[in-house]
N, CA, C and O atoms as a DFTB+ gen file, in Angstrom:
740 C
 N C O
     1  1     132.785      98.034     179.876
     2  2     132.826      96.277     180.044
     3  2     134.252      95.973     179.223
     4  3     134.602      96.376     178.114
     5  1     134.865      95.208     180.072
     6  2     136.139      94.551     180.073
     7  2     135.764      93.328     179.120
     8  3     134.976      92.471     179.522
     9  1     136.377      93.254     177.767
    10  2     135.569      92.625     176.670
    11  2     136.872      91.265     176.799
    12  3     136.633      90.058     176.846
    13  1     138.144      91.885     176.831
    14  2     139.198      91.017     177.141
    15  2     140.296      90.800     177.569
    16  3     140.444      92.017     177.682
    17  1     141.211      90.418     177.916
    18  2     142.729      90.788     178.685
    19  2     143.856      89.702     178.618
    20  3     143.825      88.513     178.933
    21  1     145.086      90.653     177.997
    22  2     145.928      90.107     177.766
    23  2     147.615      90.422     178.823
    24  3     148.300      91.395     179.137
    25  1     147.630      89.340     178.979
    26  2     149.060      90.387     180.245
    27  2     149.508      88.886     180.379
    28  3     149.094      87.887     179.791
    29  1     150.500      89.041     181.351
    30  2     151.548      88.303     181.981
    31  2     150.655      87.349     183.498
    32  3     150.107      88.060     184.340
    33  1     150.629      86.393     183.607
    34  2     149.683      85.518     184.488
    35  2     150.592      85.712     185.944
    36  3     151.746      85.283     185.924
    37  1     150.151      86.264     187.026
    38  2     151.287      86.284     187.949
    39  2     150.350      85.028     189.143
    40  3     150.810      83.894     189.271
    41  1     149.554      85.293     189.614
    42  2     148.957      84.479     190.136
    43  2     148.000      83.534     189.926
    44  3     147.169      83.624     189.022
    45  1     148.071      82.457     190.850
    46  2     147.261      81.425     190.525
    47  2     146.423      80.793     191.851
    48  3     146.960      80.259     192.821
    49  1     144.943      80.992     191.646
    50  2     144.636      80.609     192.772
    51  2     143.477      79.221     192.605
    52  3     143.253      78.641     191.542
    53  1     142.931      78.940     193.762
    54  2     141.742      77.602     193.442
    55  2     140.881      77.564     192.629
    56  3     140.406      76.547     192.124
    57  1     140.422      79.306     192.299
    58  2     139.162      79.374     191.047
    59  2     140.133      80.639     190.587
    60  3     139.271      81.283     189.988
    61  1     141.024      81.224     190.492
    62  2     140.920      82.401     190.100
    63  2     142.163      82.842     189.568
    64  3     143.033      82.396     190.315
    65  1     142.552      83.340     188.866
    66  2     144.400      83.821     188.338
    67  2     144.243      85.167     188.551
    68  3     143.177      85.649     188.936
    69  1     145.361      85.887     188.298
    70  2     145.725      87.513     188.388
    71  2     146.432      87.799     187.390
    72  3     147.544      87.272     187.394
    73  1     146.117      88.626     186.295
    74  2     146.859      88.706     185.231
    75  2     147.156      90.471     185.560
    76  3     146.351      91.329     185.921
    77  1     148.796      90.592     185.239
    78  2     149.024      91.696     185.140
    79  2     149.194      92.350     183.671
    80  3     149.896      91.828     182.805
    81  1     148.403      93.668     183.469
    82  2     148.657      94.104     181.868
    83  2     149.377      95.878     182.568
    84  3     148.847      96.789     183.206
    85  1     150.426      95.715     182.158
    86  2     150.902      96.932     182.109
    87  2     151.069      97.742     183.789
    88  3     151.168      98.938     184.065
    89  1     151.047      96.568     184.650
    90  2     151.508      97.203     186.087
    91  2     150.197      96.847     186.598
    92  3     150.315      96.349     187.718
    93  1     148.967      96.914     186.195
    94  2     147.587      96.726     186.959
    95  2     147.449      95.227     187.421
    96  3     148.391      94.567     186.981
    97  1     146.731      94.626     188.031
    98  2     146.345      93.359     188.058
    99  2     145.267      93.155     187.993
   100  3     144.561      94.086     188.380
   101  1     144.574      91.944     187.516
   102  2     143.005      91.602     187.440
   103  2     142.859      90.282     187.537
   104  3     143.311      89.375     186.838
   105  1     142.004      90.273     188.720
   106  2     141.762      88.952     188.809
   107  2     140.650      88.570     188.127
   108  3     139.608      89.199     187.943
   109  1     141.030      87.268     187.699
   110  2     140.102      86.452     186.712
   111  2     139.384      85.530     187.065
   112  3     140.167      84.595     187.234
   113  1     138.107      85.096     187.348
   114  2     137.472      83.881     188.006
   115  2     137.530      83.081     186.253
   116  3     137.309      83.550     185.136
   117  1     137.930      81.723     186.726
   118  2     138.542      81.183     185.459
   119  2     137.953      79.604     185.670
   120  3     137.949      79.198     186.832
   121  1     137.536      78.838     184.782
   122  2     137.208      77.283     184.766
   123  2     138.078      76.351     185.978
   124  3     137.727      75.691     186.956
   125  1     139.367      76.682     185.352
   126  2     140.039      75.846     185.234
   127  2     141.430      76.572     185.621
   128  3     142.262      76.406     184.729
   129  1     141.793      77.150     186.451
   130  2     143.072      78.308     186.942
   131  2     144.044      77.510     186.568
   132  3     144.740      78.118     185.755
   133  1     144.541      76.169     186.810
   134  2     145.886      75.410     186.670
   135  2     146.092      74.633     184.751
   136  3     146.791      73.841     184.121
   137  1     145.172      75.374     184.615
   138  2     145.669      75.244     182.990
   139  2     146.887      76.298     182.720
   140  3     147.974      75.875     182.325
   141  1     146.767      77.038     182.842
   142  2     148.076      77.914     182.546
   143  2     148.977      77.713     183.575
   144  3     148.926      77.165     184.677
   145  1     150.133      78.522     182.683
   146  2     151.145      78.689     183.599
   147  2     151.586      79.567     184.489
   148  3     151.024      80.595     184.110
   149  1     152.116      79.805     185.273
   150  2     152.459      81.483     186.138
   151  2     153.697      81.860     185.023
   152  3     153.999      81.098     184.105
   153  1     154.350      83.156     185.266
   154  2     154.838      83.854     184.552
   155  2     154.347      83.786     182.950
   156  3     155.137      84.307     182.163
   157  1     153.112      83.192     182.373
   158  2     153.423      83.431     180.895
   159  2     152.444      84.603     180.862
   160  3     151.822      85.315     181.651
   161  1     152.679      84.392     179.141
   162  2     151.492      85.465     178.718
   163  2     150.534      84.814     178.165
   164  3     150.901      84.012     177.306
   165  1     149.060      84.908     178.428
   166  2     147.296      84.449     178.688
   167  2     146.952      85.801     177.781
   168  3     147.692      86.765     177.587
   169  1     145.737      85.602     177.335
   170  2     144.989      85.763     176.612
   171  2     143.639      84.688     177.101
   172  3     143.493      83.491     176.857
   173  1     142.457      85.958     178.136
   174  2     141.246      85.427     178.107
   175  2     140.441      86.134     177.429
   176  3     140.802      87.243     177.033
   177  1     138.948      85.548     177.101
   178  2     137.540      87.217     176.681
   179  2     137.393      86.676     178.242
   180  3     137.704      85.871     179.120
   181  1     136.654      87.817     177.809
   182  2     136.139      88.166     179.683
   183  2     134.335      88.572     180.056
   184  3     133.863      89.471     179.360
   185  1     133.635      88.084     180.844
   186  2     132.589      88.318     181.037
   187  2     132.460      89.294     182.368
   188  3     132.521      88.869     183.521
   189  1     132.269      90.702     181.993
   190  2     132.589      91.900     183.235
   191  2     130.842      91.405     184.060
   192  3     129.792      91.570     183.438
   193  1     130.882      90.826     185.466
   194  2     129.766      91.041     186.258
   195  2     129.505      91.733     186.988
   196  3     130.020      91.482     188.077
   197  1     128.834      92.672     186.958
   198  2     128.383      94.152     187.777
   199  2     126.759      93.995     188.355
   200  3     125.693      94.121     187.752
   201  1     127.040      93.682     189.714
   202  2     125.885      94.125     190.400
   203  2     125.870      95.197     191.791
   204  3     126.769      95.973     192.115
   205  1     124.786      95.007     192.362
   206  2     124.726      96.422     193.443
   207  2     126.042      96.505     194.042
   208  3     126.859      97.424     194.101
   209  1     126.044      94.849     194.638
   210  2     127.605      94.802     195.861
   211  2     128.618      93.364     195.027
   212  3     129.242      92.527     195.679
   213  1     128.578      93.386     194.199
   214  2     129.743      92.857     193.300
   215  2     130.241      92.744     192.181
   216  3     129.440      92.308     191.354
   217  1     131.591      93.030     191.667
   218  2     132.172      93.303     190.375
   219  2     133.514      92.530     190.185
   220  3     134.610      92.769     190.693
   221  1     133.070      91.346     189.153
   222  2     133.803      90.422     188.878
   223  2     134.013      90.300     187.746
   224  3     133.108      90.512     186.939
   225  1     135.415      89.876     187.294
   226  2     135.551      89.124     185.974
   227  2     135.794      87.924     186.071
   228  3     136.458      87.297     186.896
   229  1     134.825      87.399     184.565
   230  2     135.122      85.594     184.757
   231  2     135.801      85.491     183.004
   232  3     135.296      86.046     182.028
   233  1     137.238      84.494     183.006
   234  2     137.442      84.511     182.291
   235  2     136.868      83.320     181.362
   236  3     136.047      82.541     181.845
   237  1     137.454      83.138     179.566
   238  2     137.492      81.861     178.790
   239  2     138.482      81.807     177.823
   240  3     138.989      82.718     177.169
   241  1     138.688      80.609     177.825
   242  2     140.006      80.791     176.513
   243  2     139.436      81.286     175.104
   244  3     140.165      81.868     174.301
   245  1     137.632      80.926     174.770
   246  2     137.381      80.906     173.555
   247  2     136.208      81.510     173.569
   248  3     135.571      81.342     174.609
   249  1     135.658      82.234     172.658
   250  2     133.902      82.533     172.506
   251  2     133.561      82.218     172.344
   252  3     132.539      82.902     172.287
   253  1     133.215      80.762     171.881
   254  2     133.009      79.776     172.827
   255  2     132.291      79.493     174.011
   256  3     131.129      79.097     174.097
   257  1     133.107      79.736     174.927
   258  2     132.879      79.022     175.735
   259  2     132.131      80.351     177.039
   260  3     131.270      80.290     177.916
   261  1     133.064      81.456     176.495
   262  2     132.333      82.787     176.998
   263  2     130.832      83.105     176.553
   264  3     130.003      83.567     177.337
   265  1     130.568      82.810     175.213
   266  2     129.160      82.348     174.581
   267  2     128.078      81.696     175.430
   268  3     127.059      82.309     175.751
   269  1     128.322      80.445     175.782
   270  2     127.973      79.677     176.468
   271  2     127.218      79.886     177.715
   272  3     126.086      79.486     177.990
   273  1     128.570      81.036     178.883
   274  2     128.437      81.190     179.737
   275  2     127.226      81.946     179.722
   276  3     126.272      81.628     180.433
   277  1     127.209      82.847     179.017
   278  2     125.965      83.883     178.537
   279  2     124.854      83.984     178.105
   280  3     124.057      84.914     177.984
   281  1     124.859      82.514     177.781
   282  2     123.452      82.348     177.616
   283  2     122.953      81.242     178.566
   284  3     121.771      80.899     178.525
   285  1     124.057      80.526     179.644
   286  2     123.419      79.554     181.251
   287  2     123.209      80.916     181.964
   288  3     122.008      81.038     182.204
   289  1     123.864      81.900     182.357
   290  2     123.268      83.160     182.652
   291  2     121.475      83.512     182.422
   292  3     120.736      83.968     183.295
   293  1     121.221      83.278     181.508
   294  2     120.210      83.941     180.988
   295  2     119.141      82.788     181.698
   296  3     117.950      83.071     181.835
   297  1     119.519      81.884     181.995
   298  2     118.741      80.032     182.956
   299  2     118.155      81.017     184.029
   300  3     118.815      81.762     184.754
   301  1     116.744      80.875     183.991
   302  2     116.555      81.202     185.525
   303  2     117.047      79.811     186.355
   304  3     116.856      78.611     186.154
   305  1     117.956      80.764     187.641
   306  2     118.668      79.746     188.605
   307  2     119.602      79.281     187.983
   308  3     119.472      78.062     188.102
   309  1     120.627      79.524     187.281
   310  2     121.548      79.429     187.406
   311  2     122.368      81.031     187.208
   312  3     122.207      81.875     186.326
   313  1     123.198      81.030     188.295
   314  2     123.806      82.010     188.698
   315  2     125.569      81.857     188.174
   316  3     126.103      80.846     187.719
   317  1     126.118      83.039     188.387
   318  2     127.593      82.843     187.777
   319  2     128.460      81.348     188.241
   320  3     128.985      80.380     187.692
   321  1     128.203      81.915     189.690
   322  2     129.270      80.437     189.779
   323  2     129.015      79.077     189.139
   324  3     129.774      78.400     188.446
   325  1     127.092      78.710     189.752
   326  2     126.928      77.562     189.004
   327  2     127.330      77.542     187.656
   328  3     128.080      76.654     187.251
   329  1     126.702      78.859     186.571
   330  2     127.686      78.085     185.126
   331  2     128.845      77.747     185.247
   332  3     129.192      76.612     184.918
   333  1     129.873      78.818     185.838
   334  2     131.049      78.843     185.533
   335  2     131.540      77.025     185.997
   336  3     132.305      76.288     185.375
   337  1     131.015      76.823     186.878
   338  2     131.289      75.264     187.194
   339  2     130.676      74.056     186.151
   340  3     131.150      72.931     185.994
   341  1     129.513      74.626     185.511
   342  2     129.124      73.245     184.220
   343  2     130.348      73.482     183.713
   344  3     131.134      72.535     183.673
   345  1     130.759      74.781     183.226
   346  2     132.552      75.007     181.936
   347  2     133.283      74.533     182.377
   348  3     134.123      74.301     181.508
   349  1     133.741      73.990     183.739
   350  2     134.891      73.662     184.276
   351  2     134.559      71.794     184.272
   352  3     135.357      70.877     184.078
   353  1     133.274      71.754     184.527
   354  2     133.051      70.312     184.534
   355  2     132.902      69.694     183.150
   356  3     132.645      68.490     183.146
   357  1     133.011      70.271     182.048
   358  2     132.669      69.509     180.672
   359  2     132.617      71.031     179.922
   360  3     132.748      72.135     180.450
   361  1     132.395      70.715     178.605
   362  2     132.834      71.402     177.466
   363  2     131.788      72.163     176.265
   364  3     131.377      71.625     175.237
   365  1     131.587      73.163     176.601
   366  2     130.234      74.074     175.856
   367  2     129.425      72.891     174.584
   368  3     128.249      72.546     174.471
   369  1     130.638      72.526     173.793
   370  2     129.676      71.683     172.905
   371  2     128.978      70.132     173.010
   372  3     128.253      69.545     172.206
   373  1     129.576      69.658     174.522
   374  2     128.809      68.948     175.258
   375  2     127.719      68.759     175.969
   376  3     127.163      67.713     176.303
   377  1     127.337      70.395     176.270
   378  2     125.865      70.721     177.056
   379  2     125.418      71.433     175.943
   380  3     124.511      72.115     176.420
   381  1     125.488      71.686     174.803
   382  2     124.734      71.952     173.739
   383  2     124.400      70.406     173.196
   384  3     123.174      70.459     173.099
   385  1     124.682      69.442     172.903
   386  2     123.943      68.112     172.307
   387  2     123.306      67.973     173.199
   388  3     122.149      67.638     172.945
   389  1     123.739      68.170     174.921
   390  2     122.443      67.753     176.414
   391  2     121.206      68.449     176.101
   392  3     120.049      68.079     176.300
   393  1     121.660      69.552     175.561
   394  2     120.336      70.186     176.230
   395  2     119.274      70.233     174.662
   396  3     118.105      70.617     174.719
   397  1     120.114      69.653     172.979
   398  2     119.535      69.783     172.190
   399  2     118.867      68.445     171.853
   400  3     118.118      68.260     170.894
   401  1     119.322      67.327     172.981
   402  2     118.710      65.481     173.000
   403  2     118.319      65.797     174.167
   404  3     118.384      64.682     174.684
   405  1     117.859      66.671     175.208
   406  2     117.141      66.640     176.637
   407  2     117.489      65.784     177.386
   408  3     116.595      65.018     177.748
   409  1     118.421      65.626     177.748
   410  2     119.743      64.309     178.212
   411  2     119.866      65.127     180.054
   412  3     120.918      65.499     180.575
   413  1     118.560      65.202     180.638
   414  2     118.872      65.562     181.493
   415  2     119.954      64.710     182.347
   416  3     121.031      65.168     182.730
   417  1     119.739      64.101     182.456
   418  2     120.818      62.938     183.348
   419  2     122.140      63.058     183.338
   420  3     122.914      62.797     184.258
   421  1     122.442      63.561     182.006
   422  2     123.881      64.112     181.806
   423  2     124.284      65.605     182.517
   424  3     125.415      66.004     182.792
   425  1     123.365      66.093     182.663
   426  2     123.227      67.506     183.026
   427  2     123.197      67.436     184.863
   428  3     123.792      68.287     185.525
   429  1     122.751      66.786     185.229
   430  2     122.770      66.306     186.284
   431  2     123.903      65.831     187.025
   432  3     123.928      66.049     188.236
   433  1     124.674      65.325     186.570
   434  2     126.350      64.943     186.426
   435  2     126.745      66.107     187.496
   436  3     127.017      65.969     188.689
   437  1     126.689      67.419     186.631
   438  2     127.338      68.851     186.908
   439  2     127.178      68.760     188.584
   440  3     126.400      67.984     189.139
   441  1     127.751      69.370     189.033
   442  2     127.809      69.330     190.709
   443  2     126.907      70.839     190.382
   444  3     126.817      71.664     189.473
   445  1     126.320      70.589     191.769
   446  2     125.627      72.283     191.781
   447  2     124.169      72.209     191.028
   448  3     123.265      72.940     191.430
   449  1     123.960      71.316     189.930
   450  2     122.601      70.503     189.137
   451  2     121.923      69.752     188.916
   452  3     122.096      68.841     188.107
   453  1     120.819      69.983     189.696
   454  2     119.875      68.784     190.286
   455  2     118.692      69.058     189.342
   456  3     118.711      70.232     188.971
   457  1     117.676      68.354     188.839
   458  2     116.671      67.798     188.075
   459  2     115.968      68.857     187.536
   460  3     115.761      69.012     186.333
   461  1     115.540      69.710     188.574
   462  2     115.002      70.953     188.498
   463  2     115.613      72.244     187.402
   464  3     115.089      72.889     186.494
   465  1     116.863      72.225     187.967
   466  2     118.010      73.427     187.108
   467  2     118.452      72.358     185.788
   468  3     118.990      73.076     184.946
   469  1     118.425      70.973     185.323
   470  2     118.713      70.518     184.576
   471  2     117.196      70.630     183.333
   472  3     117.219      70.527     182.107
   473  1     116.255      70.823     184.073
   474  2     114.924      70.811     183.255
   475  2     114.917      71.868     182.610
   476  3     114.703      71.980     181.403
   477  1     115.320      73.317     183.930
   478  2     115.034      74.664     183.251
   479  2     115.971      74.920     181.921
   480  3     115.700      75.066     180.729
   481  1     117.412      74.905     182.807
   482  2     118.153      74.581     181.145
   483  2     117.967      74.171     179.850
   484  3     118.218      74.713     178.774
   485  1     117.359      72.851     180.222
   486  2     116.890      72.263     178.711
   487  2     115.888      73.457     178.373
   488  3     116.256      74.410     177.686
   489  1     114.671      73.355     178.867
   490  2     113.786      74.585     179.098
   491  2     113.971      76.287     177.978
   492  3     113.301      76.646     177.010
   493  1     114.835      76.785     178.488
   494  2     115.274      77.816     178.771
   495  2     116.343      77.874     177.147
   496  3     116.618      78.827     176.417
   497  1     116.665      76.624     177.081
   498  2     118.052      76.925     175.867
   499  2     117.858      76.379     174.631
   500  3     118.013      77.052     173.612
   501  1     117.481      75.040     174.606
   502  2     116.575      74.442     173.637
   503  2     116.685      74.874     172.165
   504  3     115.488      75.084     171.968
   505  1     117.177      75.105     171.199
   506  2     116.694      74.807     170.058
   507  2     117.182      76.469     169.770
   508  3     116.985      76.870     168.623
   509  1     117.938      77.650     170.967
   510  2     118.370      78.653     171.034
   511  2     119.821      78.703     170.724
   512  3     120.265      79.850     170.679
   513  1     120.683      77.737     170.496
   514  2     122.492      77.266     170.463
   515  2     122.450      77.110     169.208
   516  3     121.407      77.026     168.561
   517  1     123.732      77.050     168.695
   518  2     124.139      76.587     167.181
   519  2     124.805      75.441     167.322
   520  3     125.843      75.356     167.978
   521  1     124.118      74.238     166.564
   522  2     124.741      72.986     166.426
   523  2     125.324      72.438     165.662
   524  3     125.926      71.370     165.776
   525  1     125.136      73.600     164.148
   526  2     125.789      72.910     162.933
   527  2     127.339      73.720     163.086
   528  3     127.818      74.323     162.126
   529  1     127.891      73.657     164.147
   530  2     129.423      73.907     164.159
   531  2     130.072      72.531     164.434
   532  3     131.250      72.229     164.243
   533  1     129.403      72.008     164.761
   534  2     130.811      70.429     164.852
   535  2     130.698      69.909     163.398
   536  3     129.776      69.870     162.583
   537  1     132.051      69.509     163.391
   538  2     132.976      68.301     162.350
   539  2     132.388      66.919     163.140
   540  3     132.042      66.643     164.289
   541  1     132.457      66.396     162.167
   542  2     132.563      64.750     162.445
   543  2     134.001      64.637     163.223
   544  3     133.846      63.832     164.141
   545  1     135.245      65.103     163.203
   546  2     135.970      64.878     164.289
   547  2     135.542      65.176     165.810
   548  3     135.346      64.471     166.800
   549  1     135.484      66.737     165.492
   550  2     134.694      66.870     167.053
   551  2     133.784      66.464     167.586
   552  3     133.680      66.750     168.779
   553  1     132.240      65.235     166.656
   554  2     131.488      64.709     167.771
   555  2     132.352      63.408     167.767
   556  3     131.452      62.601     168.000
   557  1     133.524      62.630     167.656
   558  2     134.279      61.653     167.570
   559  2     134.887      61.868     169.081
   560  3     135.014      61.074     170.012
   561  1     135.280      63.549     168.922
   562  2     136.338      63.959     170.084
   563  2     135.522      63.530     171.057
   564  3     135.663      62.460     171.648
   565  1     134.494      64.482     171.290
   566  2     132.852      64.775     172.026
   567  2     132.558      63.347     172.660
   568  3     132.260      63.356     173.854
   569  1     132.611      61.977     171.931
   570  2     131.938      61.407     172.144
   571  2     132.846      60.367     173.095
   572  3     132.325      59.620     173.922
   573  1     134.148      60.433     172.867
   574  2     135.430      59.996     173.664
   575  2     135.551      60.326     175.146
   576  3     135.754      59.628     176.140
   577  1     135.294      62.050     174.890
   578  2     135.371      62.806     175.777
   579  2     134.486      62.556     176.792
   580  3     134.760      63.034     177.893
   581  1     132.901      61.534     176.589
   582  2     132.346      61.351     177.350
   583  2     132.591      60.605     178.134
   584  3     132.671      60.753     179.354
   585  1     132.772      59.497     177.348
   586  2     133.232      58.254     177.779
   587  2     134.343      57.813     178.989
   588  3     134.210      56.929     179.835
   589  1     135.295      58.586     178.810
   590  2     136.312      59.360     179.373
   591  2     135.584      59.585     180.543
   592  3     135.661      58.721     181.417
   593  1     134.772      60.745     180.768
   594  2     133.967      61.024     182.095
   595  2     133.103      60.077     182.788
   596  3     132.679      60.125     183.943
   597  1     132.903      59.129     181.792
   598  2     131.865      58.315     181.962
   599  2     133.130      57.106     182.813
   600  3     132.605      56.536     183.769
   601  1     134.303      56.787     182.622
   602  2     135.045      55.983     183.169
   603  2     135.738      56.564     184.513
   604  3     136.609      55.901     185.075
   605  1     135.235      58.100     185.121
   606  2     135.323      58.526     185.959
   607  2     136.547      59.716     185.919
   608  3     137.000      60.253     186.930
   609  1     137.018      60.032     184.389
   610  2     138.604      60.791     185.270
   611  2     137.669      62.361     184.795
   612  3     136.717      62.700     184.093
   613  1     138.360      62.762     185.415
   614  2     138.308      64.428     185.513
   615  2     138.214      65.590     184.225
   616  3     138.785      65.212     183.202
   617  1     137.748      66.568     184.173
   618  2     137.804      67.319     182.627
   619  2     138.862      67.958     182.695
   620  3     139.146      68.718     181.769
   621  1     139.743      67.815     183.836
   622  2     141.017      68.438     183.298
   623  2     142.011      67.202     183.528
   624  3     143.081      67.617     183.082
   625  1     142.204      65.909     183.991
   626  2     142.581      64.946     183.550
   627  2     142.511      64.523     181.773
   628  3     143.519      64.530     181.067
   629  1     141.331      64.224     181.341
   630  2     140.723      64.453     180.102
   631  2     141.454      65.589     179.371
   632  3     142.121      65.204     178.411
   633  1     141.468      66.794     179.601
   634  2     142.275      67.580     178.553
   635  2     143.588      67.341     178.204
   636  3     144.051      67.239     177.068
   637  1     144.109      67.266     179.183
   638  2     145.831      66.989     179.808
   639  2     145.809      65.285     178.787
   640  3     146.877      65.131     178.194
   641  1     144.890      64.239     178.585
   642  2     145.740      62.946     178.149
   643  2     145.264      63.635     176.633
   644  3     146.155      63.412     175.813
   645  1     143.923      64.536     175.929
   646  2     144.147      64.116     174.641
   647  2     144.950      65.426     173.807
   648  3     144.729      65.760     172.643
   649  1     145.987      66.083     174.802
   650  2     146.723      66.921     174.061
   651  2     148.071      65.935     172.950
   652  3     149.060      65.315     173.342
   653  1     147.591      66.136     171.604
   654  2     148.911      65.398     170.900
   655  2     148.306      64.509     170.593
   656  3     148.787      63.671     169.830
   657  1     146.712      64.371     171.222
   658  2     145.951      62.721     170.403
   659  2     145.349      63.636     168.968
   660  3     144.587      64.594     168.842
   661  1     146.211      62.697     167.923
   662  2     145.044      63.172     166.194
   663  2     143.550      62.649     166.903
   664  3     143.334      61.622     167.545
   665  1     142.601      63.781     166.523
   666  2     141.463      63.300     166.235
   667  2     140.978      63.567     164.647
   668  3     140.011      63.052     164.085
   669  1     141.451      64.039     164.377
   670  2     140.888      64.215     162.508
   671  2     140.759      62.705     162.414
   672  3     141.553      61.884     162.873
   673  1     139.429      62.420     161.624
   674  2     139.024      61.100     160.877
   675  2     139.237      60.179     161.607
   676  3     139.047      59.050     161.157
   677  1     139.650      60.323     162.821
   678  2     140.012      58.696     163.891
   679  2     138.779      58.941     164.966
   680  3     138.192      59.889     165.487
   681  1     138.750      57.380     164.970
   682  2     137.578      56.682     165.422
   683  2     137.474      57.106     166.703
   684  3     138.516      57.492     167.231
   685  1     136.256      57.133     167.470
   686  2     136.249      57.117     169.210
   687  2     137.152      56.164     169.759
   688  3     138.019      56.445     170.586
   689  1     136.883      54.763     169.175
   690  2     137.744      53.685     170.307
   691  2     139.511      54.050     170.248
   692  3     140.226      53.731     171.198
   693  1     139.905      54.538     169.389
   694  2     141.199      54.959     168.861
   695  2     141.517      56.595     169.824
   696  3     142.608      56.923     170.290
   697  1     140.650      57.129     169.880
   698  2     140.908      58.647     170.534
   699  2     141.176      57.906     171.896
   700  3     142.277      57.883     172.446
   701  1     139.820      57.189     172.462
   702  2     139.651      56.702     173.668
   703  2     141.241      55.742     174.355
   704  3     141.739      55.968     175.458
   705  1     141.612      54.989     173.624
   706  2     142.964      54.269     173.572
   707  2     144.300      54.965     174.136
   708  3     145.049      54.849     175.106
   709  1     144.152      55.900     172.762
   710  2     145.467      56.586     173.170
   711  2     145.471      57.964     173.833
   712  3     146.399      58.772     173.814
   713  1     144.063      58.121     174.528
   714  2     144.006      59.283     176.031
   715  2     144.297      58.368     177.477
   716  3     144.599      58.743     178.610
   717  1     144.047      56.909     176.863
   718  2     143.647      56.327     178.299
   719  2     146.017      56.111     178.132
   720  3     146.870      56.361     178.985
   721  1     146.089      55.871     177.473
   722  2     147.617      55.253     177.404
   723  2     148.315      57.101     178.010
   724  3     149.400      57.071     178.591
   725  1     147.759      58.248     177.854
   726  2     148.328      59.417     177.923
   727  2     147.795      59.346     179.640
   728  3     148.069      60.339     180.314
   729  1     147.262      58.522     180.129
   730  2     146.453      58.968     181.702
   731  2     147.097      57.929     181.806
   732  3     146.245      57.359     182.487
   733  1     148.309      56.787     181.660
   734  2     148.379      55.593     182.388
   735  2     149.842      56.556     182.438
   736  3     149.795      57.167     183.506
   737  1     151.040      56.896     181.731
   738  2     152.017      57.451     181.707
   739  2     152.353      58.229     183.430
   740  3     153.377      58.885     183.623
């Protein structure tokens, strides 16, 4: 099992990156490959998915995302690609919140997730995910992200817009306004 990889990012494709580690190139499927820059040093927590007909590495920036991915794989009907789509579309903390509040509508907005799959995710994971890790500042940032998603912005645009925006003890409205200013630049 390959737990993590650190090396130089050499290639970026539509859904994966290649990381060179001492002359060996590892193809790693990631949720947002364009977050990283080519020819820079990168670090990914990895999940090594092995089946009879496939041997693939999936990469994550944080252990929280890797843990969420593994939890999503335990849900009946959710495979590696759907789990990766969920993490590409939204954050782990927002998925946890949607599961805990049984927000089927939020989960159905994710590509590839219909009402049946959303219900199965909630059924299989409700009460099994840690939710006490959020601070009020993170809750405000998550609410701001939800507002921006509702306005039609993509996760990638939102992540870019929130860079440099201070979110510690800041109201949701202030975070949204600052993010919108960054988007309009």
